[in-house]
Amino acid sequence: MSLDGTYDNGNIFAKILRGKIPAARVFEDDHVLAFMDAFPQALGHTLVIPKHSTARNLLDESPERLSPLILGVQRVARAVRAALIPDGLTVTQFNGATAGQTVFHLHVHIIPRWEGVPLARHAGGGMANPAELKALADRIAAKIS
Ligand code: AMP
């Protein structure tokens, strides 16, 4: 998928938004939904997506939707930090398959980092245990302020 193209309403995050497939939900407001990445690159890997958007990537998004998205990312990142006490946080966002994007609904990754712990492969590692993801989501949700 190139940078240009049409939004596919059947993408996996659109299905999560419609409640068609499960996700370990962390936080939701009028603008954004945060949930655990099912193939985490590190413990606590969380995704934040705009809820009312057909942007495939950052370049597609309107300023009106981008502003609450980045505010949501900061809010969730603070909760991830408070819940898991990482040494650092990697915040990433991929645009186009060549850049590593695999799901074409705009999203931002929040990945906790610990000294000496390497990142697992992007979108290529093993699937996490759903019960463990739910427990992590609950811990992070408890720290949303
Ligand atoms: P990207 O490659 O930047 O488009 O990121 C897509 C992310 O979605 C990857 O980190 C995947 O591990 C993650 N992912 C794929 N399917 C699911 C799913 N059903 N639930 C949660 N995360 C998913």
PDB file of C-alpha atoms and ligand atoms in Angstrom:
ATOM      1  CA  MET A   1       0.000   0.000   0.000  1.00  0.00           C
ATOM      2  CA  SER A   2       1.429   3.288  -1.050  1.00  0.00           C
ATOM      3  CA  LEU A   3       0.949   6.612   0.666  1.00  0.00           C
ATOM      4  CA  ASP A   4      -2.009   7.284  -1.607  1.00  0.00           C
ATOM      5  CA  GLY A   5      -5.146   5.219  -1.693  1.00  0.00           C
ATOM      6  CA  THR A   6      -8.668   4.803  -0.475  1.00  0.00           C
ATOM      7  CA  TYR A   7      -9.544   4.087   3.148  1.00  0.00           C
ATOM      8  CA  ASP A   8     -10.684   0.474   3.550  1.00  0.00           C
ATOM      9  CA  ASN A   9     -13.540   0.266   6.036  1.00  0.00           C
ATOM     10  CA  GLY A  10     -12.705  -3.414   6.562  1.00  0.00           C
ATOM     11  CA  ASN A  11      -9.292  -2.754   8.107  1.00  0.00           C
ATOM     12  CA  ILE A  12      -8.661  -4.351  11.480  1.00  0.00           C
ATOM     13  CA  PHE A  13      -8.784  -1.124  13.507  1.00  0.00           C
ATOM     14  CA  ALA A  14     -12.075  -0.108  11.875  1.00  0.00           C
ATOM     15  CA  LYS A  15     -13.411  -3.495  12.984  1.00  0.00           C
ATOM     16  CA  ILE A  16     -12.150  -2.912  16.534  1.00  0.00           C
ATOM     17  CA  LEU A  17     -13.878   0.483  16.523  1.00  0.00           C
ATOM     18  CA  ARG A  18     -17.136  -1.141  15.423  1.00  0.00           C
ATOM     19  CA  GLY A  19     -16.748  -3.795  18.121  1.00  0.00           C
ATOM     20  CA  LYS A  20     -16.535  -6.544  15.501  1.00  0.00           C
ATOM     21  CA  ILE A  21     -13.289  -7.946  16.854  1.00  0.00           C
ATOM     22  CA  PRO A  22     -11.984  -7.865  20.417  1.00  0.00           C
ATOM     23  CA  ALA A  23      -9.273  -5.610  21.774  1.00  0.00           C
ATOM     24  CA  ALA A  24      -7.820  -4.947  25.207  1.00  0.00           C
ATOM     25  CA  ARG A  25      -9.231  -1.446  25.529  1.00  0.00           C
ATOM     26  CA  VAL A  26      -7.373   1.054  27.712  1.00  0.00           C
ATOM     27  CA  PHE A  27      -9.082   4.389  27.209  1.00  0.00           C
ATOM     28  CA  GLU A  28     -11.717   6.055  25.097  1.00  0.00           C
ATOM     29  CA  ASP A  29     -13.071   9.567  24.786  1.00  0.00           C
ATOM     30  CA  ASP A  30     -15.088  11.321  22.079  1.00  0.00           C
ATOM     31  CA  HIS A  31     -12.074  11.454  19.780  1.00  0.00           C
ATOM     32  CA  VAL A  32      -9.678   8.579  20.401  1.00  0.00           C
ATOM     33  CA  LEU A  33      -9.514   4.925  21.385  1.00  0.00           C
ATOM     34  CA  ALA A  34      -6.445   3.339  23.002  1.00  0.00           C
ATOM     35  CA  PHE A  35      -5.911  -0.410  23.181  1.00  0.00           C
ATOM     36  CA  MET A  36      -3.074  -2.871  23.638  1.00  0.00           C
ATOM     37  CA  ASP A  37      -1.082  -3.951  20.584  1.00  0.00           C
ATOM     38  CA  ALA A  38      -1.786  -7.670  20.116  1.00  0.00           C
ATOM     39  CA  PHE A  39       1.768  -8.314  18.839  1.00  0.00           C
ATOM     40  CA  PRO A  40       3.672  -6.128  21.292  1.00  0.00           C
ATOM     41  CA  GLN A  41       7.214  -4.972  20.683  1.00  0.00           C
ATOM     42  CA  ALA A  42       7.583  -4.518  24.449  1.00  0.00           C
ATOM     43  CA  LEU A  43       5.479  -5.007  27.565  1.00  0.00           C
ATOM     44  CA  GLY A  44       2.730  -2.375  27.586  1.00  0.00           C
ATOM     45  CA  HIS A  45       2.862  -1.563  23.841  1.00  0.00           C
ATOM     46  CA  THR A  46      -0.268   0.555  23.365  1.00  0.00           C
ATOM     47  CA  LEU A  47      -1.939   1.991  20.252  1.00  0.00           C
ATOM     48  CA  VAL A  48      -3.959   5.191  20.014  1.00  0.00           C
ATOM     49  CA  ILE A  49      -6.296   5.748  17.052  1.00  0.00           C
ATOM     50  CA  PRO A  50      -8.746   8.466  16.023  1.00  0.00           C
ATOM     51  CA  LYS A  51     -12.338   7.206  16.297  1.00  0.00           C
ATOM     52  CA  HIS A  52     -14.063   9.248  13.614  1.00  0.00           C
ATOM     53  CA  SER A  53     -11.485   9.212  10.876  1.00  0.00           C
ATOM     54  CA  THR A  54     -10.890   7.764   7.451  1.00  0.00           C
ATOM     55  CA  ALA A  55      -7.243   8.842   7.429  1.00  0.00           C
ATOM     56  CA  ARG A  56      -4.957   6.007   6.371  1.00  0.00           C
ATOM     57  CA  ASN A  57      -1.916   7.840   7.653  1.00  0.00           C
ATOM     58  CA  LEU A  58      -0.681  11.088   9.187  1.00  0.00           C
ATOM     59  CA  LEU A  59      -0.666  12.899   5.858  1.00  0.00           C
ATOM     60  CA  ASP A  60      -4.377  12.231   5.309  1.00  0.00           C
ATOM     61  CA  GLU A  61      -5.560  13.577   8.653  1.00  0.00           C
ATOM     62  CA  SER A  62      -7.309  16.900   9.242  1.00  0.00           C
ATOM     63  CA  PRO A  63      -5.950  19.368  11.823  1.00  0.00           C
ATOM     64  CA  GLU A  64      -9.270  19.074  13.693  1.00  0.00           C
ATOM     65  CA  ARG A  65      -8.756  15.357  14.261  1.00  0.00           C
ATOM     66  CA  LEU A  66      -5.005  15.455  14.650  1.00  0.00           C
ATOM     67  CA  SER A  67      -5.082  17.778  17.639  1.00  0.00           C
ATOM     68  CA  PRO A  68      -7.194  15.528  19.903  1.00  0.00           C
ATOM     69  CA  LEU A  69      -5.233  12.507  18.662  1.00  0.00           C
ATOM     70  CA  ILE A  70      -1.883  13.854  19.840  1.00  0.00           C
ATOM     71  CA  LEU A  71      -3.422  15.032  23.107  1.00  0.00           C
ATOM     72  CA  GLY A  72      -4.809  11.516  23.560  1.00  0.00           C
ATOM     73  CA  VAL A  73      -1.368  10.061  22.840  1.00  0.00           C
ATOM     74  CA  GLN A  74       0.176  12.248  25.538  1.00  0.00           C
ATOM     75  CA  ARG A  75      -2.534  11.344  28.030  1.00  0.00           C
ATOM     76  CA  VAL A  76      -2.172   7.613  27.415  1.00  0.00           C
ATOM     77  CA  ALA A  77       1.654   7.820  27.370  1.00  0.00           C
ATOM     78  CA  ARG A  78       1.559   9.433  30.814  1.00  0.00           C
ATOM     79  CA  ALA A  79      -0.673   6.620  32.064  1.00  0.00           C
ATOM     80  CA  VAL A  80       1.629   3.975  30.553  1.00  0.00           C
ATOM     81  CA  ARG A  81       4.544   5.619  32.331  1.00  0.00           C
ATOM     82  CA  ALA A  82       2.705   5.773  35.651  1.00  0.00           C
ATOM     83  CA  ALA A  83       1.531   2.161  35.407  1.00  0.00           C
ATOM     84  CA  LEU A  84       4.712   0.454  34.221  1.00  0.00           C
ATOM     85  CA  ILE A  85       7.524   2.824  35.271  1.00  0.00           C
ATOM     86  CA  PRO A  86       9.634   2.369  32.112  1.00  0.00           C
ATOM     87  CA  ASP A  87      13.009   4.058  31.645  1.00  0.00           C
ATOM     88  CA  GLY A  88      11.774   5.584  28.381  1.00  0.00           C
ATOM     89  CA  LEU A  89       8.903   5.622  25.906  1.00  0.00           C
ATOM     90  CA  THR A  90       9.185   5.230  22.142  1.00  0.00           C
ATOM     91  CA  VAL A  91       6.319   6.945  20.300  1.00  0.00           C
ATOM     92  CA  THR A  92       6.154   5.979  16.620  1.00  0.00           C
ATOM     93  CA  GLN A  93       3.877   6.262  13.636  1.00  0.00           C
ATOM     94  CA  PHE A  94       4.400   4.666  10.192  1.00  0.00           C
ATOM     95  CA  ASN A  95       3.186   5.991   6.837  1.00  0.00           C
ATOM     96  CA  GLY A  96       2.959   3.573   3.907  1.00  0.00           C
ATOM     97  CA  ALA A  97       3.945  -0.073   3.647  1.00  0.00           C
ATOM     98  CA  THR A  98       7.475   0.851   2.619  1.00  0.00           C
ATOM     99  CA  ALA A  99       7.845   2.676   5.910  1.00  0.00           C
ATOM    100  CA  GLY A 100       6.604  -0.356   7.848  1.00  0.00           C
ATOM    101  CA  GLN A 101       2.875   0.399   8.094  1.00  0.00           C
ATOM    102  CA  THR A 102       0.706  -2.726   8.181  1.00  0.00           C
ATOM    103  CA  VAL A 103      -2.720  -1.409   9.252  1.00  0.00           C
ATOM    104  CA  PHE A 104      -4.114   1.464   7.217  1.00  0.00           C
ATOM    105  CA  HIS A 105      -6.111   3.390   9.793  1.00  0.00           C
ATOM    106  CA  LEU A 106      -4.006   6.187  11.300  1.00  0.00           C
ATOM    107  CA  HIS A 107      -2.498   5.136  14.647  1.00  0.00           C
ATOM    108  CA  VAL A 108       0.304   5.983  17.037  1.00  0.00           C
ATOM    109  CA  HIS A 109       2.400   3.432  18.918  1.00  0.00           C
ATOM    110  CA  ILE A 110       3.395   4.021  22.551  1.00  0.00           C
ATOM    111  CA  ILE A 111       6.135   1.547  23.474  1.00  0.00           C
ATOM    112  CA  PRO A 112       7.627   1.465  26.979  1.00  0.00           C
ATOM    113  CA  ARG A 113      11.398   0.921  27.043  1.00  0.00           C
ATOM    114  CA  TRP A 114      13.643  -0.492  29.735  1.00  0.00           C
ATOM    115  CA  GLU A 115      17.401  -0.184  29.922  1.00  0.00           C
ATOM    116  CA  GLY A 116      19.028  -3.193  28.233  1.00  0.00           C
ATOM    117  CA  VAL A 117      15.761  -4.625  26.845  1.00  0.00           C
ATOM    118  CA  PRO A 118      15.755  -4.658  23.018  1.00  0.00           C
ATOM    119  CA  LEU A 119      12.582  -4.010  21.027  1.00  0.00           C
ATOM    120  CA  ALA A 120      10.829  -7.044  19.562  1.00  0.00           C
ATOM    121  CA  ARG A 121      10.224  -6.994  15.813  1.00  0.00           C
ATOM    122  CA  HIS A 122       7.599  -4.546  14.532  1.00  0.00           C
ATOM    123  CA  ALA A 123       4.292  -6.276  13.670  1.00  0.00           C
ATOM    124  CA  GLY A 124       6.132  -9.566  13.350  1.00  0.00           C
ATOM    125  CA  GLY A 125       6.446 -11.062  16.803  1.00  0.00           C
ATOM    126  CA  GLY A 126       4.175 -13.477  18.587  1.00  0.00           C
ATOM    127  CA  MET A 127       0.613 -12.743  19.600  1.00  0.00           C
ATOM    128  CA  ALA A 128       0.266 -11.782  23.254  1.00  0.00           C
ATOM    129  CA  ASN A 129      -1.946 -13.660  25.685  1.00  0.00           C
ATOM    130  CA  PRO A 130      -5.338 -11.866  25.675  1.00  0.00           C
ATOM    131  CA  ALA A 131      -5.751 -12.217  29.462  1.00  0.00           C
ATOM    132  CA  GLU A 132      -2.322 -10.653  30.042  1.00  0.00           C
ATOM    133  CA  LEU A 133      -3.165  -7.829  27.644  1.00  0.00           C
ATOM    134  CA  LYS A 134      -6.425  -7.211  29.485  1.00  0.00           C
ATOM    135  CA  ALA A 135      -4.579  -7.070  32.820  1.00  0.00           C
ATOM    136  CA  LEU A 136      -2.078  -4.585  31.383  1.00  0.00           C
ATOM    137  CA  ALA A 137      -4.880  -2.512  29.863  1.00  0.00           C
ATOM    138  CA  ASP A 138      -6.571  -2.349  33.277  1.00  0.00           C
ATOM    139  CA  ARG A 139      -3.333  -1.267  34.987  1.00  0.00           C
ATOM    140  CA  ILE A 140      -2.800   1.510  32.437  1.00  0.00           C
ATOM    141  CA  ALA A 141      -6.458   2.556  32.494  1.00  0.00           C
ATOM    142  CA  ALA A 142      -6.243   2.965  36.283  1.00  0.00           C
ATOM    143  CA  LYS A 143      -3.572   5.630  35.744  1.00  0.00           C
ATOM    144  CA  ILE A 144      -5.439   7.734  33.170  1.00  0.00           C
ATOM    145  CA  SER A 145      -5.908  11.240  34.547  1.00  0.00           C
TER     146      SER A 145
HETATM  147  P1  AMP B   1       1.636  -0.535  11.853  1.00  0.00           P
HETATM  148  O1  AMP B   1       2.513  -1.647  11.346  1.00  0.00           O
HETATM  149  O2  AMP B   1       2.379   0.714  12.216  1.00  0.00           O
HETATM  150  O3  AMP B   1       0.527  -0.285  10.862  1.00  0.00           O
HETATM  151  O4  AMP B   1       1.010  -1.020  13.201  1.00  0.00           O
HETATM  152  C1  AMP B   1      -0.050  -1.914  13.275  1.00  0.00           C
HETATM  153  C2  AMP B   1       0.034  -2.547  14.627  1.00  0.00           C
HETATM  154  O5  AMP B   1      -1.171  -3.208  14.862  1.00  0.00           O
HETATM  155  C3  AMP B   1       1.163  -3.572  14.774  1.00  0.00           C
HETATM  156  O6  AMP B   1       2.015  -3.186  15.836  1.00  0.00           O
HETATM  157  C4  AMP B   1       0.416  -4.860  15.075  1.00  0.00           C
HETATM  158  O7  AMP B   1       1.091  -5.655  16.016  1.00  0.00           O
HETATM  159  C5  AMP B   1      -0.896  -4.356  15.606  1.00  0.00           C
HETATM  160  N1  AMP B   1      -2.047  -5.234  15.435  1.00  0.00           N
HETATM  161  C6  AMP B   1      -2.362  -5.985  14.369  1.00  0.00           C
HETATM  162  N2  AMP B   1      -3.539  -6.609  14.566  1.00  0.00           N
HETATM  163  C7  AMP B   1      -3.973  -6.232  15.792  1.00  0.00           C
HETATM  164  C8  AMP B   1      -5.124  -6.534  16.586  1.00  0.00           C
HETATM  165  N3  AMP B   1      -6.096  -7.352  16.151  1.00  0.00           N
HETATM  166  N4  AMP B   1      -5.244  -5.964  17.803  1.00  0.00           N
HETATM  167  C9  AMP B   1      -4.284  -5.131  18.267  1.00  0.00           C
HETATM  168  N5  AMP B   1      -3.177  -4.813  17.561  1.00  0.00           N
HETATM  169  C10 AMP B   1      -3.024  -5.354  16.345  1.00  0.00           C
END
